[in-house]
Amino acid sequence: MYQQLKNIEIFNSLSDDSLHEFAKHAQDVNYPKGTILIRADRVEPHFYVLQSGIARAYSDGENQQITFWFGESGNVLFSFNSYINNKPGYENIELLEDCRLIQIKLADLFSLYNGNTEIANWGRKIAEQELIATERRLIDRSFKGAAERYQDFVKQSPALLKRVALKHIASYLGVTQVTLSRIRAGK
């Protein structure tokens, strides 16, 4: 497991000793496309790092699902409310492809935080980066038009265009599929 973690960019800031300690508690797992890895209204007991595949986070709205995040290789997957407050989350995380992940129980992760300052700081930085990304998405959605949000999406995540259903991209951008089709056609 140590060598596997060493090859994932998100773990690069950890020393060999800390990485060995983390590896003792982590496991390699595989789940098929369509798996709901994290469910809303449940306290989720695990923290994941996506090694391969794509995932999306969404919430159920009235008569629709609202996609608000896509995850690619190297991204973390966890329920913020479960992670921070040990309470049920609001999001669902669905695997859009067959995925390989690193899984660690939150109880083990928090134990590592308590015993290893380096791993605790690593976890804090991940949470901070996720908070900044969430804030950026909120600001963009509030101040940018749909066409500009789409252009940003194309620049930031070109591989997702070929691997994610347009209905999920439209939902992420806050538009209908018809509007997304018009934007893509340049109308």
C-alpha positions as a printed NumPy array, in Angstrom:
array([[  0.   ,   0.   ,   0.   ],
       [  2.894,   2.371,   0.786],
       [  4.217,   2.294,  -2.795],
       [  0.718,   2.812,  -4.147],
       [  0.218,   5.922,  -1.98 ],
       [  3.656,   7.228,  -2.943],
       [  2.519,   7.333,  -6.581],
       [ -0.552,   9.505,  -5.86 ],
       [  0.142,  13.237,  -5.991],
       [ -2.087,  14.163,  -3.055],
       [  0.247,  12.216,  -0.739],
       [  3.477,  13.853,  -2.008],
       [  3.693,  16.281,   0.916],
       [  3.874,  13.464,   3.469],
       [  7.212,  12.118,   4.664],
       [  8.002,   8.439,   4.194],
       [  7.348,   7.772,   7.897],
       [  3.916,   9.425,   7.783],
       [  3.07 ,   7.696,   4.515],
       [  3.984,   4.313,   6.029],
       [  1.751,   5.11 ,   9.022],
       [ -1.139,   6.127,   6.751],
       [ -0.659,   2.979,   4.632],
       [ -1.193,   0.757,   7.68 ],
       [ -4.82 ,   1.969,   7.874],
       [ -5.693,   2.405,   4.188],
       [ -6.937,  -0.118,   1.704],
       [ -7.308,  -0.35 ,  -2.041],
       [-10.948,  -0.8  ,  -3.122],
       [-12.748,  -1.061,  -6.451],
       [-16.375,  -0.196,  -7.148],
       [-18.354,  -0.423, -10.387],
       [-19.892,   2.41 , -12.353],
       [-23.213,   3.505, -10.859],
       [-22.235,   2.827,  -7.241],
       [-23.516,   5.449,  -4.802],
       [-20.39 ,   5.601,  -2.666],
       [-21.66 ,   8.24 ,  -0.252],
       [-25.33 ,   8.733,   0.544],
       [-27.125,  11.809,   1.804],
       [-28.8  ,  11.636,   5.206],
       [-26.221,   9.14 ,   6.504],
       [-23.147,   9.557,   8.635],
       [-20.481,   8.295,   6.273],
       [-17.659,   6.374,   7.955],
       [-15.009,   6.57 ,   5.199],
       [-12.683,   8.994,   3.446],
       [-11.592,   8.141,  -0.113],
       [ -8.951,   9.171,  -2.615],
       [ -9.883,   8.502,  -6.226],
       [ -7.087,   6.647,  -8.018],
       [ -8.887,   6.146, -11.32 ],
       [-12.333,   6.872, -12.693],
       [-14.752,   9.768, -12.307],
       [-17.326,  10.623,  -9.658],
       [-19.937,  13.302,  -9.165],
       [-21.506,  14.812,  -6.071],
       [-25.152,  15.742,  -6.243],
       [-28.133,  16.599,  -4.109],
       [-31.702,  15.634,  -4.805],
       [-33.849,  18.631,  -5.651],
       [-37.525,  18.71 ,  -6.387],
       [-37.925,  16.417,  -9.431],
       [-34.209,  16.64 , -10.288],
       [-30.674,  15.962,  -9.177],
       [-28.335,  18.933,  -8.868],
       [-24.719,  18.06 ,  -9.647],
       [-22.307,  20.398,  -7.865],
       [-18.931,  18.66 ,  -8.126],
       [-16.96 ,  16.263, -10.308],
       [-14.041,  14.216,  -9.047],
       [-11.148,  12.89 , -11.084],
       [ -8.036,  10.891, -10.314],
       [ -6.277,  12.293,  -7.244],
       [ -9.375,  13.964,  -5.782],
       [-10.764,  13.196,  -2.335],
       [-14.306,  11.984,  -1.755],
       [-15.985,  12.425,   1.613],
       [-19.05 ,  13.897,   3.232],
       [-18.107,  17.254,   4.766],
       [-20.792,  17.084,   7.452],
       [-19.808,  13.547,   8.442],
       [-16.109,  14.477,   8.399],
       [-16.447,  17.679,  10.428],
       [-19.511,  17.144,  12.619],
       [-20.064,  13.374,  12.613],
       [-23.566,  14.077,  11.312],
       [-25.466,  12.935,   8.214],
       [-24.328,  14.572,   4.996],
       [-26.379,  16.371,   2.376],
       [-24.635,  14.984,  -0.693],
       [-24.602,  11.789,  -2.678],
       [-21.443,  10.74 ,  -4.49 ],
       [-21.993,   8.516,  -7.506],
       [-19.252,   6.775,  -9.458],
       [-19.638,   7.579, -13.156],
       [-17.071,   4.974, -14.203],
       [-15.591,   1.866, -12.645],
       [-13.346,   3.339,  -9.957],
       [-10.31 ,   2.376,  -7.972],
       [ -9.984,   4.181,  -4.64 ],
       [ -7.921,   4.376,  -1.494],
       [-10.278,   3.988,   1.47 ],
       [ -9.638,   4.799,   5.113],
       [-12.08 ,   4.764,   7.995],
       [-12.668,   8.238,   9.402],
       [-12.065,   6.873,  12.918],
       [ -8.606,   5.681,  11.798],
       [ -7.896,   8.948,   9.991],
       [ -8.796,  10.989,  13.079],
       [ -6.617,   8.719,  15.199],
       [ -3.744,   9.434,  12.797],
       [ -4.465,  13.171,  13.086],
       [ -4.234,  12.916,  16.876],
       [ -0.94 ,  11.051,  16.793],
       [  0.824,  12.631,  13.823],
       [  0.957,  16.398,  13.322],
       [  2.162,  16.039,   9.748],
       [ -0.845,  13.907,   8.77 ],
       [ -3.149,  16.289,  10.701],
       [ -1.784,  19.244,   8.725],
       [ -2.146,  17.263,   5.496],
       [ -5.832,  16.672,   6.333],
       [ -6.339,  20.331,   7.24 ],
       [ -4.85 ,  21.439,   3.898],
       [ -7.152,  19.082,   1.997],
       [-10.213,  20.453,   3.806],
       [ -9.032,  24.029,   3.146],
       [ -8.514,  23.321,  -0.554],
       [-11.983,  21.78 ,  -0.829],
       [-13.472,  24.826,   0.91 ],
       [-11.738,  27.199,  -1.515],
       [-12.94 ,  25.158,  -4.517],
       [-16.505,  25.214,  -3.157],
       [-16.32 ,  28.974,  -2.636],
       [-14.994,  29.445,  -6.186],
       [-17.895,  27.43 ,  -7.641],
       [-20.406,  29.484,  -5.632],
       [-18.897,  32.793,  -6.757],
       [-18.699,  31.677, -10.395],
       [-22.302,  30.517, -10.347],
       [-23.389,  33.846,  -8.861],
       [-21.469,  36.197, -11.148],
       [-20.745,  34.428, -14.415],
       [-23.167,  33.667, -17.19 ],
       [-23.805,  30.12 , -18.385],
       [-21.599,  30.453, -21.482],
       [-18.677,  31.745, -19.422],
       [-19.127,  28.959, -16.847],
       [-19.106,  26.431, -19.694],
       [-15.895,  27.906, -21.169],
       [-14.253,  27.747, -17.723],
       [-15.38 ,  24.128, -17.386],
       [-13.9  ,  23.266, -20.799],
       [-10.553,  24.869, -19.834],
       [-10.383,  23.31 , -16.37 ],
       [-11.737,  19.83 , -17.136],
       [-11.544,  19.031, -20.864],
       [-11.393,  15.264, -20.28 ],
       [-14.75 ,  15.326, -18.49 ],
       [-16.539,  16.511, -21.634],
       [-15.978,  13.119, -23.245],
       [-16.536,  11.024, -20.134],
       [-19.532,  12.616, -18.373],
       [-23.157,  12.677, -19.559],
       [-24.261,  16.096, -20.802],
       [-27.208,  16.07 , -18.381],
       [-24.725,  16.047, -15.473],
       [-22.636,  18.837, -17.011],
       [-25.779,  20.913, -17.639],
       [-26.872,  20.402, -14.029],
       [-23.392,  21.353, -12.793],
       [-23.533,  24.555, -14.854],
       [-27.055,  25.335, -13.658],
       [-28.669,  25.158, -17.096],
       [-30.978,  22.824, -18.984],
       [-29.617,  20.358, -21.52 ],
       [-31.223,  22.411, -24.284],
       [-29.398,  25.55 , -23.101],
       [-26.129,  23.629, -22.88 ],
       [-26.627,  22.356, -26.44 ],
       [-27.138,  25.943, -27.623],
       [-24.028,  27.127, -25.794],
       [-21.984,  24.274, -27.303],
       [-23.328,  25.132, -30.769],
       [-22.274,  28.741, -30.25 ],
       [-25.805,  30.124, -30.4  ]])
